[in-house]
């Protein structure tokens, strides 16, 4: 499994899981950082698609909702759009693409556990799954 998890996120990812796990980094309001983050996600996703492996992006709810500034909102919204687009391609070939958006109240370990479950199961695709008390919505799992 290929993965990209920022150093500030202290979680260990098992090497036995196939797929691309991309955990969005905390970036500043600098266009070059936005472009670099989106490029890293795109390059990893492209490689996963070539290998017919599933894709999962992890973002913070606050970033997705624009509470952390426009740069982080831009990247997280881009990842949601990218996952939905990739899901269309993956559905034809047997792999999935999804996004997990988490609240700060949820531990990074719990986020990783849920992310790996979604990545491994291959049951859902093209979905944005919210974790934590800051979002009340549908439960997928």
mmCIF file of N, CA and C in Angstrom, residues 42-106:
data_model
loop_
_atom_site.group_PDB
_atom_site.id
_atom_site.type_symbol
_atom_site.label_atom_id
_atom_site.label_comp_id
_atom_site.label_asym_id
_atom_site.label_seq_id
_atom_site.Cartn_x
_atom_site.Cartn_y
_atom_site.Cartn_z
ATOM 1 N N UNK A 42 -2.892 13.745 -6.618
ATOM 2 C CA UNK A 42 -3.143 13.316 -7.994
ATOM 3 C C UNK A 42 -2.137 12.259 -8.436
ATOM 4 N N UNK A 43 -0.860 12.479 -8.157
ATOM 5 C CA UNK A 43 0.174 11.529 -8.578
ATOM 6 C C UNK A 43 -0.022 10.169 -7.905
ATOM 7 N N UNK A 44 -0.300 10.170 -6.614
ATOM 8 C CA UNK A 44 -0.537 8.907 -5.912
ATOM 9 C C UNK A 44 -1.791 8.207 -6.385
ATOM 10 N N UNK A 45 -2.821 8.986 -6.664
ATOM 11 C CA UNK A 45 -4.080 8.412 -7.151
ATOM 12 C C UNK A 45 -3.905 7.813 -8.541
ATOM 13 N N UNK A 46 -3.154 8.499 -9.365
ATOM 14 C CA UNK A 46 -2.894 8.019 -10.724
ATOM 15 C C UNK A 46 -2.162 6.668 -10.672
ATOM 16 N N UNK A 47 -1.185 6.564 -9.796
ATOM 17 C CA UNK A 47 -0.449 5.306 -9.650
ATOM 18 C C UNK A 47 -1.356 4.201 -9.118
ATOM 19 N N UNK A 48 -2.189 4.522 -8.140
ATOM 20 C CA UNK A 48 -3.126 3.525 -7.599
ATOM 21 C C UNK A 48 -4.088 3.052 -8.685
ATOM 22 N N UNK A 49 -4.591 3.969 -9.485
ATOM 23 C CA UNK A 49 -5.510 3.607 -10.564
ATOM 24 C C UNK A 49 -4.832 2.681 -11.572
ATOM 25 N N UNK A 50 -3.587 2.972 -11.892
ATOM 26 C CA UNK A 50 -2.847 2.093 -12.813
ATOM 27 C C UNK A 50 -2.720 0.684 -12.261
ATOM 28 N N UNK A 51 -2.573 0.580 -10.946
ATOM 29 C CA UNK A 51 -2.439 -0.718 -10.289
ATOM 30 C C UNK A 51 -3.790 -1.304 -9.892
ATOM 31 N N UNK A 52 -4.861 -0.593 -10.250
ATOM 32 C CA UNK A 52 -6.232 -0.995 -9.912
ATOM 33 C C UNK A 52 -6.405 -1.216 -8.409
ATOM 34 N N UNK A 53 -5.896 -0.241 -7.639
ATOM 35 C CA UNK A 53 -6.034 -0.258 -6.188
ATOM 36 C C UNK A 53 -6.945 0.887 -5.751
ATOM 37 N N UNK A 54 -7.624 0.694 -4.656
ATOM 38 C CA UNK A 54 -8.550 1.696 -4.138
ATOM 39 C C UNK A 54 -7.813 2.919 -3.607
ATOM 40 N N UNK A 55 -8.560 4.024 -3.517
ATOM 41 C CA UNK A 55 -8.038 5.323 -3.103
ATOM 42 C C UNK A 55 -8.884 5.837 -1.939
ATOM 43 N N UNK A 56 -8.219 6.382 -0.930
ATOM 44 C CA UNK A 56 -8.953 6.997 0.170
ATOM 45 C C UNK A 56 -8.211 8.249 0.625
ATOM 46 N N UNK A 57 -8.931 9.362 0.650
ATOM 47 C CA UNK A 57 -8.384 10.627 1.129
ATOM 48 C C UNK A 57 -8.947 10.900 2.517
ATOM 49 N N UNK A 58 -8.126 11.468 3.389
ATOM 50 C CA UNK A 58 -8.555 11.848 4.734
ATOM 51 C C UNK A 58 -8.370 13.351 4.877
ATOM 52 N N UNK A 59 -9.452 14.043 5.260
ATOM 53 C CA UNK A 59 -9.434 15.496 5.459
ATOM 54 C C UNK A 59 -10.107 15.825 6.786
ATOM 55 N N UNK A 60 -9.904 17.013 7.265
ATOM 56 C CA UNK A 60 -10.602 17.482 8.465
ATOM 57 C C UNK A 60 -11.921 18.138 8.053
ATOM 58 N N UNK A 61 -12.966 17.920 8.847
ATOM 59 C CA UNK A 61 -14.250 18.571 8.587
ATOM 60 C C UNK A 61 -14.100 20.085 8.515
ATOM 61 N N UNK A 62 -13.336 20.665 9.451
ATOM 62 C CA UNK A 62 -13.168 22.115 9.462
ATOM 63 C C UNK A 62 -12.533 22.627 8.174
ATOM 64 N N UNK A 63 -11.599 21.864 7.617
ATOM 65 C CA UNK A 63 -10.984 22.254 6.346
ATOM 66 C C UNK A 63 -12.019 22.188 5.225
ATOM 67 N N UNK A 64 -12.769 21.127 5.205
ATOM 68 C CA UNK A 64 -13.776 20.929 4.162
ATOM 69 C C UNK A 64 -14.838 22.025 4.179
ATOM 70 N N UNK A 65 -15.168 22.494 5.355
ATOM 71 C CA UNK A 65 -16.206 23.516 5.496
ATOM 72 C C UNK A 65 -15.664 24.945 5.436
ATOM 73 N N UNK A 66 -14.377 25.100 5.183
ATOM 74 C CA UNK A 66 -13.789 26.431 5.049
ATOM 75 C C UNK A 66 -13.475 27.121 6.353
ATOM 76 N N UNK A 67 -13.566 26.427 7.458
ATOM 77 C CA UNK A 67 -13.312 27.042 8.766
ATOM 78 C C UNK A 67 -11.824 27.255 9.038
ATOM 79 N N UNK A 68 -10.975 26.635 8.241
ATOM 80 C CA UNK A 68 -9.526 26.741 8.442
ATOM 81 C C UNK A 68 -8.855 27.581 7.368
ATOM 82 N N UNK A 69 -9.653 28.251 6.576
ATOM 83 C CA UNK A 69 -9.107 29.114 5.541
ATOM 84 C C UNK A 69 -9.345 28.579 4.140
ATOM 85 N N UNK A 70 -9.249 29.461 3.167
ATOM 86 C CA UNK A 70 -9.558 29.080 1.793
ATOM 87 C C UNK A 70 -8.600 28.069 1.179
ATOM 88 N N UNK A 71 -7.332 28.091 1.556
ATOM 89 C CA UNK A 71 -6.378 27.144 0.965
ATOM 90 C C UNK A 71 -6.728 25.709 1.338
ATOM 91 N N UNK A 72 -6.981 25.474 2.613
ATOM 92 C CA UNK A 72 -7.334 24.120 3.059
ATOM 93 C C UNK A 72 -8.707 23.707 2.517
ATOM 94 N N UNK A 73 -9.618 24.652 2.400
ATOM 95 C CA UNK A 73 -10.930 24.356 1.819
ATOM 96 C C UNK A 73 -10.777 23.956 0.356
ATOM 97 N N UNK A 74 -9.907 24.651 -0.351
ATOM 98 C CA UNK A 74 -9.686 24.358 -1.767
ATOM 99 C C UNK A 74 -9.131 22.947 -1.953
ATOM 100 N N UNK A 75 -8.151 22.584 -1.152
ATOM 101 C CA UNK A 75 -7.553 21.251 -1.277
ATOM 102 C C UNK A 75 -8.559 20.173 -0.907
ATOM 103 N N UNK A 76 -9.244 20.335 0.224
ATOM 104 C CA UNK A 76 -10.181 19.289 0.641
ATOM 105 C C UNK A 76 -11.348 19.149 -0.337
ATOM 106 N N UNK A 77 -11.856 20.251 -0.858
ATOM 107 C CA UNK A 77 -12.929 20.170 -1.857
ATOM 108 C C UNK A 77 -12.413 19.517 -3.139
ATOM 109 N N UNK A 78 -11.172 19.816 -3.499
ATOM 110 C CA UNK A 78 -10.571 19.174 -4.664
ATOM 111 C C UNK A 78 -10.441 17.671 -4.481
ATOM 112 N N UNK A 79 -10.112 17.242 -3.261
ATOM 113 C CA UNK A 79 -9.999 15.811 -2.989
ATOM 114 C C UNK A 79 -11.360 15.120 -3.069
ATOM 115 N N UNK A 80 -12.401 15.778 -2.568
ATOM 116 C CA UNK A 80 -13.748 15.204 -2.676
ATOM 117 C C UNK A 80 -14.135 15.055 -4.143
ATOM 118 N N UNK A 81 -13.912 16.087 -4.917
ATOM 119 C CA UNK A 81 -14.221 16.035 -6.348
ATOM 120 C C UNK A 81 -13.397 14.960 -7.047
ATOM 121 N N UNK A 82 -12.122 14.895 -6.715
ATOM 122 C CA UNK A 82 -11.249 13.886 -7.310
ATOM 123 C C UNK A 82 -11.686 12.473 -6.963
ATOM 124 N N UNK A 83 -12.110 12.256 -5.717
ATOM 125 C CA UNK A 83 -12.568 10.922 -5.305
ATOM 126 C C UNK A 83 -13.823 10.525 -6.060
ATOM 127 N N UNK A 84 -14.733 11.453 -6.227
ATOM 128 C CA UNK A 84 -15.968 11.130 -6.945
ATOM 129 C C UNK A 84 -15.696 10.827 -8.408
ATOM 130 N N UNK A 85 -14.771 11.549 -9.007
ATOM 131 C CA UNK A 85 -14.406 11.293 -10.394
ATOM 132 C C UNK A 85 -13.699 9.944 -10.511
ATOM 133 N N UNK A 86 -12.758 9.678 -9.615
ATOM 134 C CA UNK A 86 -12.043 8.404 -9.628
ATOM 135 C C UNK A 86 -12.986 7.234 -9.367
ATOM 136 N N UNK A 87 -13.993 7.451 -8.534
ATOM 137 C CA UNK A 87 -14.949 6.386 -8.222
ATOM 138 C C UNK A 87 -15.678 5.903 -9.472
ATOM 139 N N UNK A 88 -15.962 6.811 -10.386
ATOM 140 C CA UNK A 88 -16.615 6.419 -11.640
ATOM 141 C C UNK A 88 -15.739 5.469 -12.437
ATOM 142 N N UNK A 89 -14.462 5.782 -12.513
ATOM 143 C CA UNK A 89 -13.516 4.914 -13.222
ATOM 144 C C UNK A 89 -13.325 3.595 -12.480
ATOM 145 N N UNK A 90 -13.157 3.682 -11.174
ATOM 146 C CA UNK A 90 -12.919 2.484 -10.374
ATOM 147 C C UNK A 90 -14.084 1.515 -10.364
ATOM 148 N N UNK A 91 -15.301 2.032 -10.415
ATOM 149 C CA UNK A 91 -16.479 1.167 -10.391
ATOM 150 C C UNK A 91 -16.476 0.198 -11.572
ATOM 151 N N UNK A 92 -15.926 0.625 -12.675
ATOM 152 C CA UNK A 92 -15.856 -0.242 -13.862
ATOM 153 C C UNK A 92 -14.756 -1.288 -13.748
ATOM 154 N N UNK A 93 -13.797 -1.022 -12.863
ATOM 155 C CA UNK A 93 -12.620 -1.889 -12.803
ATOM 156 C C UNK A 93 -12.443 -2.605 -11.468
ATOM 157 N N UNK A 94 -13.331 -2.346 -10.517
ATOM 158 C CA UNK A 94 -13.294 -3.097 -9.273
ATOM 159 C C UNK A 94 -12.544 -2.469 -8.115
ATOM 160 N N UNK A 95 -12.250 -1.177 -8.190
ATOM 161 C CA UNK A 95 -11.644 -0.510 -7.051
ATOM 162 C C UNK A 95 -12.479 0.706 -6.675
ATOM 163 N N UNK A 96 -12.239 1.255 -5.499
ATOM 164 C CA UNK A 96 -13.075 2.329 -4.969
ATOM 165 C C UNK A 96 -12.271 3.597 -4.712
ATOM 166 N N UNK A 97 -12.981 4.707 -4.541
ATOM 167 C CA UNK A 97 -12.377 5.982 -4.153
ATOM 168 C C UNK A 97 -13.346 6.701 -3.222
ATOM 169 N N UNK A 98 -12.866 7.096 -2.054
ATOM 170 C CA UNK A 98 -13.710 7.732 -1.044
ATOM 171 C C UNK A 98 -12.922 8.772 -0.260
ATOM 172 N N UNK A 99 -13.656 9.542 0.556
ATOM 173 C CA UNK A 99 -13.052 10.551 1.424
ATOM 174 C C UNK A 99 -13.609 10.357 2.834
ATOM 175 N N UNK A 100 -12.731 10.428 3.822
ATOM 176 C CA UNK A 100 -13.139 10.457 5.224
ATOM 177 C C UNK A 100 -12.832 11.853 5.741
ATOM 178 N N UNK A 101 -13.859 12.521 6.287
ATOM 179 C CA UNK A 101 -13.699 13.840 6.903
ATOM 180 C C UNK A 101 -13.940 13.665 8.401
ATOM 181 N N UNK A 102 -12.976 14.064 9.214
ATOM 182 C CA UNK A 102 -13.071 13.815 10.649
ATOM 183 C C UNK A 102 -13.045 15.110 11.453
ATOM 184 N N UNK A 103 -13.684 15.050 12.622
ATOM 185 C CA UNK A 103 -13.636 16.141 13.599
ATOM 186 C C UNK A 103 -12.426 15.939 14.497
ATOM 187 N N UNK A 104 -11.948 17.015 15.066
ATOM 188 C CA UNK A 104 -10.800 16.944 15.977
ATOM 189 C C UNK A 104 -11.102 16.097 17.218
ATOM 190 N N UNK A 105 -12.379 15.888 17.537
ATOM 191 C CA UNK A 105 -12.750 15.080 18.695
ATOM 192 C C UNK A 105 -12.454 13.598 18.473
ATOM 193 N N UNK A 106 -12.230 13.199 17.239
ATOM 194 C CA UNK A 106 -11.958 11.801 16.908
ATOM 195 C C UNK A 106 -10.444 11.602 16.872
#
